[in-house]
Short mmCIF file of C-alpha atoms in Angstrom, two decimals:
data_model
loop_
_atom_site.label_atom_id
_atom_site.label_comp_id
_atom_site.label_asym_id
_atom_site.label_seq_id
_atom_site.Cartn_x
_atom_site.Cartn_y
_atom_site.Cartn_z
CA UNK A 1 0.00 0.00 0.00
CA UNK A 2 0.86 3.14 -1.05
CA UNK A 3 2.28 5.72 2.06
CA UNK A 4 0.29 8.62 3.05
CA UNK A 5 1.39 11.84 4.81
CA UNK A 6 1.91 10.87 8.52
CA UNK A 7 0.50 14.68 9.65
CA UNK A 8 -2.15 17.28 8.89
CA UNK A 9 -1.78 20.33 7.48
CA UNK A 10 -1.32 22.98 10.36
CA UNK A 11 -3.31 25.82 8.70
CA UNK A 12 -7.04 25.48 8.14
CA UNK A 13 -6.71 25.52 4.42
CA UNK A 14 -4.47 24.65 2.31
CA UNK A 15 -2.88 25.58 -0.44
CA UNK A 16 -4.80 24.12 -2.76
CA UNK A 17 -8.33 24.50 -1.55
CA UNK A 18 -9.99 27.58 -1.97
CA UNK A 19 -12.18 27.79 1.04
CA UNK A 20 -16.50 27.81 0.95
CA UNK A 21 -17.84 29.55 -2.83
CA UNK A 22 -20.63 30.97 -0.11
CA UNK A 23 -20.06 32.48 3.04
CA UNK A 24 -18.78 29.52 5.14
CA UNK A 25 -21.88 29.57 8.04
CA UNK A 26 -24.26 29.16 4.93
CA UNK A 27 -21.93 26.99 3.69
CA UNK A 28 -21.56 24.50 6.76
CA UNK A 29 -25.98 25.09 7.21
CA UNK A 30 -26.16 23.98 3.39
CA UNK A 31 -24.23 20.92 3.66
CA UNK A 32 -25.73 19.89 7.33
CA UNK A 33 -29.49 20.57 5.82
CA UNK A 34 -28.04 17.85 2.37
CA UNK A 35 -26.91 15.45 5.61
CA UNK A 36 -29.99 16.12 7.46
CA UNK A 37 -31.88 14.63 4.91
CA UNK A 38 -30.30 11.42 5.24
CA UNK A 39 -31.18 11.24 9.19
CA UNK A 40 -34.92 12.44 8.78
CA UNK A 41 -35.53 9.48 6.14
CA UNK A 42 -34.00 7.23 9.15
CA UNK A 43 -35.04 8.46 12.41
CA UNK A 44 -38.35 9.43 11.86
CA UNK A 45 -39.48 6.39 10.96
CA UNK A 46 -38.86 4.58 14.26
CA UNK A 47 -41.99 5.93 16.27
CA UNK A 48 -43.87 4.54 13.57
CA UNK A 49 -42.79 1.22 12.90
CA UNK A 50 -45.61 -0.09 14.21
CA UNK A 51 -48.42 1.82 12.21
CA UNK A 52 -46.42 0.73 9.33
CA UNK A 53 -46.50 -2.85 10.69
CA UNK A 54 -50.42 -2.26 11.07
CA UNK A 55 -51.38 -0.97 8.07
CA UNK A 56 -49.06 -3.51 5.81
CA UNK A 57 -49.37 -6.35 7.34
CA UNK A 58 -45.55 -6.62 8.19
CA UNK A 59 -44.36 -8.33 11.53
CA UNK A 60 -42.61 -6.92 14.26
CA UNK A 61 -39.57 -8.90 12.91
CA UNK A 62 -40.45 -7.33 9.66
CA UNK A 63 -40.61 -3.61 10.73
CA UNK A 64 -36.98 -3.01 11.24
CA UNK A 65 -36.11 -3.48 7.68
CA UNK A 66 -38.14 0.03 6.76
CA UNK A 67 -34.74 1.55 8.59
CA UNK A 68 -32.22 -1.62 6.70
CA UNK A 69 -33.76 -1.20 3.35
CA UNK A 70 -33.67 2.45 3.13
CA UNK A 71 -29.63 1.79 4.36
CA UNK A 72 -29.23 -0.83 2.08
CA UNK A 73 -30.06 1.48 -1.21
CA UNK A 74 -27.79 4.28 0.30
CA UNK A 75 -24.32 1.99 0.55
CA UNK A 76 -24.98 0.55 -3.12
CA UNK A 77 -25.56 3.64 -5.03
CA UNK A 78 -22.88 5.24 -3.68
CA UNK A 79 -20.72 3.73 -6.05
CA UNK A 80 -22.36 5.08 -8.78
CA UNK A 81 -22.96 8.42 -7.29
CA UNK A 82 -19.23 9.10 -7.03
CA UNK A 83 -18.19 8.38 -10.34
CA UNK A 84 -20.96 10.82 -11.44
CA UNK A 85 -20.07 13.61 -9.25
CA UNK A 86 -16.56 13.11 -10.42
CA UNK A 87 -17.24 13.71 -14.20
CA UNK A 88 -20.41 16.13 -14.06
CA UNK A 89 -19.98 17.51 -11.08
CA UNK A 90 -21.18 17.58 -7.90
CA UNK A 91 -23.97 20.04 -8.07
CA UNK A 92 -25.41 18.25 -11.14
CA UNK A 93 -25.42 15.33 -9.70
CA UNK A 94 -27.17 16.56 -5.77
CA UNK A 95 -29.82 18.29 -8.13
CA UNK A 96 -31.41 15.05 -9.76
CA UNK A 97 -30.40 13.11 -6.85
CA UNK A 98 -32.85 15.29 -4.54
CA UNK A 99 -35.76 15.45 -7.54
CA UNK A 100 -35.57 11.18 -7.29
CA UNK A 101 -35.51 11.60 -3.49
CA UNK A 102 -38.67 13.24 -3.73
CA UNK A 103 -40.29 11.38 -6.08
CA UNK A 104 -39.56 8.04 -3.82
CA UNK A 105 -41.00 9.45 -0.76
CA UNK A 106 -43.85 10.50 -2.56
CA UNK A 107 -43.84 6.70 -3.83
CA UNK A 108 -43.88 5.75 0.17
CA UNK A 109 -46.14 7.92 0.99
CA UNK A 110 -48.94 6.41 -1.57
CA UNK A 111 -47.94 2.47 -1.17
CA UNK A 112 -50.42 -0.37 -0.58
CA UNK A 113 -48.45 -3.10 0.39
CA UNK A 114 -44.96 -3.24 2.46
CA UNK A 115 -43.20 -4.68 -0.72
CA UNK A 116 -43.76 -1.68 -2.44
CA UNK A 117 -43.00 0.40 0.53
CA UNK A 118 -39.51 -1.48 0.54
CA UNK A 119 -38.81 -0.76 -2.85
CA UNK A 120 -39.90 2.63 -2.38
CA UNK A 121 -37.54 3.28 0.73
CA UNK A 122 -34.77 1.41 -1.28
CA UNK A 123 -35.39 3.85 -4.01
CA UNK A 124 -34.88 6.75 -1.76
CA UNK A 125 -31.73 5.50 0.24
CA UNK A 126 -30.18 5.19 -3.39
CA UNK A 127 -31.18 8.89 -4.20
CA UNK A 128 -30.12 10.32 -1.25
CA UNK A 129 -26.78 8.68 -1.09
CA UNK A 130 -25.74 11.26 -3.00
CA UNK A 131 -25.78 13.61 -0.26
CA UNK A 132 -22.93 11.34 1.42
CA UNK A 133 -20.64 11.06 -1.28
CA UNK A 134 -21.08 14.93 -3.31
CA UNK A 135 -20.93 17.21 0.36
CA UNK A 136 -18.00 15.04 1.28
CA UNK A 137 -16.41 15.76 -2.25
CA UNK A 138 -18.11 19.24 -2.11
CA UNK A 139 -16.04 19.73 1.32
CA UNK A 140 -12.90 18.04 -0.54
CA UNK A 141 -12.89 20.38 -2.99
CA UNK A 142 -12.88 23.92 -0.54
CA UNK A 143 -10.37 22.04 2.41
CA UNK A 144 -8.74 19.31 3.51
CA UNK A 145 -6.83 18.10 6.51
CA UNK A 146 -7.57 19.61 10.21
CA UNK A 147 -9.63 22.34 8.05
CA UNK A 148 -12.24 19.74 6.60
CA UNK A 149 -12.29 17.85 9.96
CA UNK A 150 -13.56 21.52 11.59
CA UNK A 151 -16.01 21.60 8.72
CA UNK A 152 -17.24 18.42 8.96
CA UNK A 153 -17.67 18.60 12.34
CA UNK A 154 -19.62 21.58 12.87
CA UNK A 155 -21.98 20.12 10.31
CA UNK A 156 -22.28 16.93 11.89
CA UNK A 157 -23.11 19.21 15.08
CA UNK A 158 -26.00 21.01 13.15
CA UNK A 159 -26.69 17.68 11.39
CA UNK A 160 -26.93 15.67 14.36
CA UNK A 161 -30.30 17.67 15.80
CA UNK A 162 -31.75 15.85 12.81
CA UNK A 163 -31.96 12.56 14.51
CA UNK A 164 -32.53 14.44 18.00
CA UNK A 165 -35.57 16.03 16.77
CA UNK A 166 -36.57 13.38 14.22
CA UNK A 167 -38.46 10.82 16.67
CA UNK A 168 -40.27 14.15 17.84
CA UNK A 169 -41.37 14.82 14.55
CA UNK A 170 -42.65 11.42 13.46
CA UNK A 171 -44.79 11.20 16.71
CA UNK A 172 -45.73 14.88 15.98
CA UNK A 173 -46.90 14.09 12.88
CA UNK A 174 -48.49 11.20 13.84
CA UNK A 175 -50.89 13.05 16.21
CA UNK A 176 -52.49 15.01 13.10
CA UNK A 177 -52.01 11.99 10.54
CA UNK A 178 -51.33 8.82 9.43
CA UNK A 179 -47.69 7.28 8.66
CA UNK A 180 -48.20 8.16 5.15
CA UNK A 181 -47.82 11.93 6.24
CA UNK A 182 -44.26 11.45 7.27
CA UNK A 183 -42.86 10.69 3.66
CA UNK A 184 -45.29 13.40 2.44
CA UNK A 185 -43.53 15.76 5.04
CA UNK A 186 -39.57 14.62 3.96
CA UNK A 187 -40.62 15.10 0.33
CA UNK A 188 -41.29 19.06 1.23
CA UNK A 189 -38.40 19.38 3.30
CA UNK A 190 -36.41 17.88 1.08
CA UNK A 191 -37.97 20.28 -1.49
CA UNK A 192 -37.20 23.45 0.29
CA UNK A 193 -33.69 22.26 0.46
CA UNK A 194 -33.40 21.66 -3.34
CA UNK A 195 -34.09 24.83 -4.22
CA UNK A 196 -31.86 26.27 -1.39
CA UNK A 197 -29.12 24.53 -3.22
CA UNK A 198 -29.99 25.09 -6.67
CA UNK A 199 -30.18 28.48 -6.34
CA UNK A 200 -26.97 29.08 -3.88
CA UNK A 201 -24.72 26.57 -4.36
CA UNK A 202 -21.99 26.73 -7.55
CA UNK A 203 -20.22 24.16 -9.13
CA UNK A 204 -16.60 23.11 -6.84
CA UNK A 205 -15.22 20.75 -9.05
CA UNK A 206 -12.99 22.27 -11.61
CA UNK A 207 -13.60 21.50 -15.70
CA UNK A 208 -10.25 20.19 -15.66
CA UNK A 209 -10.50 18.44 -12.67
CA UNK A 210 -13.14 16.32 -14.68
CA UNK A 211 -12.82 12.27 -14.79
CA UNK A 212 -14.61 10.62 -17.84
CA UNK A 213 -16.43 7.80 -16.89
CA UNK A 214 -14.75 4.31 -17.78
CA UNK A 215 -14.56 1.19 -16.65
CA UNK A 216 -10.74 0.95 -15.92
CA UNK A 217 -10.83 4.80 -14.55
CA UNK A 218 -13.05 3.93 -12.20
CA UNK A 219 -11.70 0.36 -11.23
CA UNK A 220 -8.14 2.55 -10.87
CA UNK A 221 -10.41 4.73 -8.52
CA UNK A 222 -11.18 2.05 -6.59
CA UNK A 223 -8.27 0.30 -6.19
CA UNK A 224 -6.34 3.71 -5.52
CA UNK A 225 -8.91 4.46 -2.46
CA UNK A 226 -8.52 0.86 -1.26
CA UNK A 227 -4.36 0.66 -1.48
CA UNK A 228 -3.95 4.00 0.41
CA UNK A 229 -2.94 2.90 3.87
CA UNK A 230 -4.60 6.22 5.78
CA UNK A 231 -8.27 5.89 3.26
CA UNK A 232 -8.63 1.82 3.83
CA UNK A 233 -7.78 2.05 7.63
CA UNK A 234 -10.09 4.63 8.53
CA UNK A 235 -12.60 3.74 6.36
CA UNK A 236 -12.39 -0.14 8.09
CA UNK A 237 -12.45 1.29 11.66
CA UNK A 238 -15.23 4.07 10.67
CA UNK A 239 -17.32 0.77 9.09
CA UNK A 240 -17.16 -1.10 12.65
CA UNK A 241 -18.40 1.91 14.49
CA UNK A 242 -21.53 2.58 11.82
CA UNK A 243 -22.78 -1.54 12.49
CA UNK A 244 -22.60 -0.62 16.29
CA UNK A 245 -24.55 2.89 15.36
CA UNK A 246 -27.02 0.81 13.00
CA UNK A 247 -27.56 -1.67 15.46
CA UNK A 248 -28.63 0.83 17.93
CA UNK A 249 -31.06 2.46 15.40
CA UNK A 250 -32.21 -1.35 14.56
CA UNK A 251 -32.50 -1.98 18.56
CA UNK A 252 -33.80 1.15 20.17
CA UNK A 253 -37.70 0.45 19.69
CA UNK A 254 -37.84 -2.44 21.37
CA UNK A 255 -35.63 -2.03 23.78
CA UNK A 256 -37.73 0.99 24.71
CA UNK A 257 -41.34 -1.16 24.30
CA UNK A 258 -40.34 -4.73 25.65
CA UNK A 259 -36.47 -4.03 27.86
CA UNK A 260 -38.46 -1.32 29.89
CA UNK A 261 -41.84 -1.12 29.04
CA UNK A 262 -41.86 2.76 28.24
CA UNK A 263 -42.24 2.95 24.79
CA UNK A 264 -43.66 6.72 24.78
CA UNK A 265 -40.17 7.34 25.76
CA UNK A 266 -39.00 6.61 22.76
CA UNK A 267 -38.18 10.30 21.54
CA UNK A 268 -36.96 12.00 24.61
CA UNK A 269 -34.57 8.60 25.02
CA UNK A 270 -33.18 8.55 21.40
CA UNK A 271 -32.84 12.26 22.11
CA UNK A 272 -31.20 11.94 25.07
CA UNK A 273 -28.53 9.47 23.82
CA UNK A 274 -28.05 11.65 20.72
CA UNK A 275 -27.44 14.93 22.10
CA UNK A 276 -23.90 13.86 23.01
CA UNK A 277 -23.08 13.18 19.51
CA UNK A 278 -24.01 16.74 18.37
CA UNK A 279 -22.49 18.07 21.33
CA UNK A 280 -19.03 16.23 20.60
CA UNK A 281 -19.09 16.94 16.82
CA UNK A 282 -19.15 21.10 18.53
CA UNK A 283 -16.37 19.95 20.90
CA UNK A 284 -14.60 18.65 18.13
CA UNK A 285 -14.84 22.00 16.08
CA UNK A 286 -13.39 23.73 18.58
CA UNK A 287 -10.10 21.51 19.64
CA UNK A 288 -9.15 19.35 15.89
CA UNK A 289 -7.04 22.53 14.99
CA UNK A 290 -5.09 22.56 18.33
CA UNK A 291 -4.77 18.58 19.08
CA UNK A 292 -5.42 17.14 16.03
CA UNK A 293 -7.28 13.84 14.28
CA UNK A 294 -5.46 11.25 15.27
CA UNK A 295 -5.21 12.06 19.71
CA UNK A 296 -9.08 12.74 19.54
CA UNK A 297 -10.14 9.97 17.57
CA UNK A 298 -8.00 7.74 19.30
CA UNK A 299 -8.99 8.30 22.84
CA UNK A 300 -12.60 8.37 21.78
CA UNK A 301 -12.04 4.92 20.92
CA UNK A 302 -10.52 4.07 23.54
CA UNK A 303 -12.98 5.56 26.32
CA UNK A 304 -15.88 3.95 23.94
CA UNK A 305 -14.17 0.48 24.85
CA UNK A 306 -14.27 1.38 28.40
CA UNK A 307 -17.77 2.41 28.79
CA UNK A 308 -19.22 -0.26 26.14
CA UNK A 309 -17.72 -2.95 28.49
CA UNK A 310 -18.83 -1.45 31.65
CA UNK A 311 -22.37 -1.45 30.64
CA UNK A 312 -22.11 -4.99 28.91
CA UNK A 313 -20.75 -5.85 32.33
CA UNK A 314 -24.14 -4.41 34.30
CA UNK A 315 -26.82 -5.58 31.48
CA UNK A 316 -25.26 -9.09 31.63
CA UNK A 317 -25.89 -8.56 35.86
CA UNK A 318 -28.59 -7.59 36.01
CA UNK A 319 -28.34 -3.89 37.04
CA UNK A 320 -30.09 -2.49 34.09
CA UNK A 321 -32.11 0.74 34.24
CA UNK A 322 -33.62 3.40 31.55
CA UNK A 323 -31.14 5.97 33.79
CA UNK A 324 -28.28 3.80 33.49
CA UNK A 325 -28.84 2.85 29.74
CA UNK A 326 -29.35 6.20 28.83
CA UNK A 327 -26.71 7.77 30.46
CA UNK A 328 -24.16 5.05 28.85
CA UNK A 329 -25.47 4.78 25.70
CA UNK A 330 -25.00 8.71 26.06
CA UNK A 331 -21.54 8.67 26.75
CA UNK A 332 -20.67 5.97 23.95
CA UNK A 333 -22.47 8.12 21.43
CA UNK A 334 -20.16 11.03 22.18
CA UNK A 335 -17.13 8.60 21.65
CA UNK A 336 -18.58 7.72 18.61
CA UNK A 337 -19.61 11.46 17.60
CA UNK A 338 -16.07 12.62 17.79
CA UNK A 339 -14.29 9.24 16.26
CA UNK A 340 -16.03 8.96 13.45
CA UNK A 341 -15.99 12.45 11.75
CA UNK A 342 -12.31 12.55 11.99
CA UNK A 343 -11.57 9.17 10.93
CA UNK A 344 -13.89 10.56 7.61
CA UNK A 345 -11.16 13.42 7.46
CA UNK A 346 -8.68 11.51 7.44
CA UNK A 347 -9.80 8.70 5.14
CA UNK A 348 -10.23 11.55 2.45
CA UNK A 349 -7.02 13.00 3.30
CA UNK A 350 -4.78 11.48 0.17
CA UNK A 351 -8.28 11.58 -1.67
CA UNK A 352 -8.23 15.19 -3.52
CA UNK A 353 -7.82 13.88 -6.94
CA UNK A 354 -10.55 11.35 -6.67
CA UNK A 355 -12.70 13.04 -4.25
CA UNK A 356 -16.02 11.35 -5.55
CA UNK A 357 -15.04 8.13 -6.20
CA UNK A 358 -13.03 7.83 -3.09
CA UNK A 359 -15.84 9.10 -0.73
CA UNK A 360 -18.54 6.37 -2.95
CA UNK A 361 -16.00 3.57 -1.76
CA UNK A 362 -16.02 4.74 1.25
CA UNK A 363 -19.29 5.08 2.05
CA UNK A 364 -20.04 2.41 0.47
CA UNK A 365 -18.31 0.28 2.52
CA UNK A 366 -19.47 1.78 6.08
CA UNK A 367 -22.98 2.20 5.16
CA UNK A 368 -23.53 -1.34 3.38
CA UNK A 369 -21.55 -3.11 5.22
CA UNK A 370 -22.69 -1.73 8.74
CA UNK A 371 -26.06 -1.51 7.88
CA UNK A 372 -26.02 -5.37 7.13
CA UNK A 373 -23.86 -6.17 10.48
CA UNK A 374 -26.59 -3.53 12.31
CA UNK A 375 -29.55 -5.25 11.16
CA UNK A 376 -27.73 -8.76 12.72
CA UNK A 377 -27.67 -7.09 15.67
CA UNK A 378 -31.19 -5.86 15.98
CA UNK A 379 -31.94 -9.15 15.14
CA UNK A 380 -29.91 -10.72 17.90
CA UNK A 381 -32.29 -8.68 20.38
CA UNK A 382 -33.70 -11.08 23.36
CA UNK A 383 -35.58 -8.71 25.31
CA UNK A 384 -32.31 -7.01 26.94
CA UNK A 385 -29.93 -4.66 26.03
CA UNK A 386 -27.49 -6.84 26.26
CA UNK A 387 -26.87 -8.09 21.71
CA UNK A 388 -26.48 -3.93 21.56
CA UNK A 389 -24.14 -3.17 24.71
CA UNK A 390 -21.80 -6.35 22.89
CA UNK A 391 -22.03 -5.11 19.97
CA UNK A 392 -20.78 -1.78 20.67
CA UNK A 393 -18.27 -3.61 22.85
CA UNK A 394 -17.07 -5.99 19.67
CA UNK A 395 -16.94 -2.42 17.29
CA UNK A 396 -14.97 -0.08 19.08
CA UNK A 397 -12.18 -2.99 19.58
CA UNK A 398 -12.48 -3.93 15.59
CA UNK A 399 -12.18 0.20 14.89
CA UNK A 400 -9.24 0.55 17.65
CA UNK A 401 -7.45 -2.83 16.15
CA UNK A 402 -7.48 -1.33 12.61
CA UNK A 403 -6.47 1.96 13.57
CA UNK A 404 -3.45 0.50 15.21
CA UNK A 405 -2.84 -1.33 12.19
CA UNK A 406 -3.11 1.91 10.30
CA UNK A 407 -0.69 3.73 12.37
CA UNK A 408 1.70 0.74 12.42
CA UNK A 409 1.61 1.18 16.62
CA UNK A 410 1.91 4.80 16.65
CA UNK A 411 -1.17 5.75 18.65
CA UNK A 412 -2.30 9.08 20.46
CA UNK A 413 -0.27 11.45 18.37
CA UNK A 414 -1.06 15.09 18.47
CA UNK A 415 -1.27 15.18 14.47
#
């Protein structure tokens, strides 16, 4: 494998990047509102699961792969996504992308049977997929190093009230509706954002910076993302902590309805456990410049290890409680909040020249793959917490063992 520069850049932008085409607040609201998107199609639909389940006929085995189908259509299509944003461009591309997401949630909105739903919510994880692999590339093309990490942090921070609020919002709308009103809701929201972009957003991807579609140029793509040494161990240990993040999303509702019995909860739970990420992502914005990628990242691992395995150690005894659960599955979220968007900087770090296909492989590869190791772990749930506190436990050891890998031993740096 190829080697890749052992340090970030110590100013915020290089030399090379030109900084935000907008000013950078509307810039960093533009790209969390693209994200956002994403989350809403996710989180929203957990309070009602079991209308869905209801109204379709689909059994409470059955309900959980509303969230797995939707993920499974965002992994795949990122690999075509990035090879499009790499040769038309990424605003082309986030355009149509958005016009299909719409359409598909429309498709949701209106289906009669919970095939069609699937195929519908399959449809839309593949539209919206775009929005992981074009605002990564988008944010590629205006900074890279420590600088992107900031960015990408303080739009995971705005990002992450998405899934905060997004419980909320589906039991909101389900007081003055059906399920059916949720899609029709994401289709406007993700309507007002369109237009936001269309209108504000220019092109970042420079006509000579233009890759023609081929076969062997993207196959070269690929295999340059997968020999770098920084992209394919960060991208491994990002992939372990998004099954642990997908089997709590797969896990939450009925550990909330059958673990304790409080299934009203749901939303000021979920909440509860996600503040932390938002609030780490902020945290993270304001100390990446000074201590760098690699000592954060690394110690959030780390203390994610501790605290998965401490409250593995009291579901397995017995000393389970909503407090305690939330409050640790609190804490590990944070971990995972500020791990994971620096170990996305980082993977993208040698990436500049292949900033769409890069971040398609990528995401491709956390998203598909921990969506399918998520959904075996929400299916692995016996009426405790204990398949998700292991789970967590198993993915922050995978993610530390492959960042040590990555670093050959050299953990902890200030780089």
């Amino acid at each position: 494998m190829s080697e890749s520069r052992s340090a970030d850049p110590a100013t915020p932008v290089a030399a090379d990047t030109p900084g935000a085409p907008i000013g950078f607040v509307e810039f960093v609201l533009l790209i969390a509102a693209l994200m956002a998107l994403t989350a809403l199609g996710i989180d929203s639909m957990l309070p009602a699961l079991p209308a869905i389940g209801e109204a379709l006929n689909a059994s409470p085995t059955q309900r959980p792969f509303v969230v797995t189908a939707f993920l499974i259509g965002f992994g795949v299509a990122q690999l075509v996504h990035g090879p499009l944003a790499d040769r038309y461009g990424r605003r082309r591309v986030l355009i149509v992308a958005l016009v299909i997401y719409i359409i598909a949630n429309g498709a949701a909105a209106m289906a009669g049977s919970f095939l069609l739903l699937m195929v519908a919510r399959v449809c839309a994880g593949a539209a919206i997929a775009a929005t992981r692999v074009a605002t990564v590339a988008l944010v590629r093309d205006c900074y890279h190093g420590r600088a992107m990490a900031q960015v990408m942090s303080i739009a995971f921070m705005v990002f992450m009230v998405v899934p905060i609020l997004a419980p909320a919002f589906g039991e909101l709308v389900l007081l003055f509706g059906n399920w059916r009103l949720i899609f029709w809701t994401i289709a406007g929201l993700a309507t007002l954002v369109l237009i936001w972009f269309a209108v504000r957003m220019p092109e970042t991807l420079k006509p000579e910076a233009r890759l023609p579609i081929s076969l062997d140029r993207i196959w070269r793509g690929w295999r340059q993302t997968a020999a770098d040494r920084l992209s394919l161990g960060y991208t491994l240990a990002a992939t372990a902590l998004m099954a642990a993040l997908y089997g709590y999303l797969n896990s939450v509702q009925p550990i909330m309805a059958v673990t304790f019995g409080r299934e009203k909860l749901l939303a000021l739970i979920f909440a509860t456990t996600s503040v932390t990420m938002a609030a780490a992502n902020l945290l993270n914005s304001r100390i990446v410049m000074r201590l760098g990628t690699r000592l954060i990242s690394h110690s959030s691992v780390t203390i994610l290890i501790i605290v998965s395995a401490l409250h593995l150690a009291i579901a397995w005894f017995g000393g389970e409680s909503l407090v305690v659960f939330a409050v640790l599955q609190a804490i590990t979220m944070a971990c995972f909040g500020l791990a994971t968007s620096n170990f996305s900087a980082m993977a993208m770090e040698n990436m500049g020249g292949i900033a769409g296909t890069a971040s398609s492989v990528q995401g491709f590869a956390s998203v598909t793959i921990g969506s399918v190791i998520g959904a075996g772990i929400g299916q692995a749930f016996d009426g405790t917490t204990r398949p998700l506190t292991l789970g967590f436990l198993v993915a922050g050891c995978a993610a530390f063992a492959f960042v040590f890998a990555t670093e050959r031993g050299r953990m902890f740096r200030p780089l």
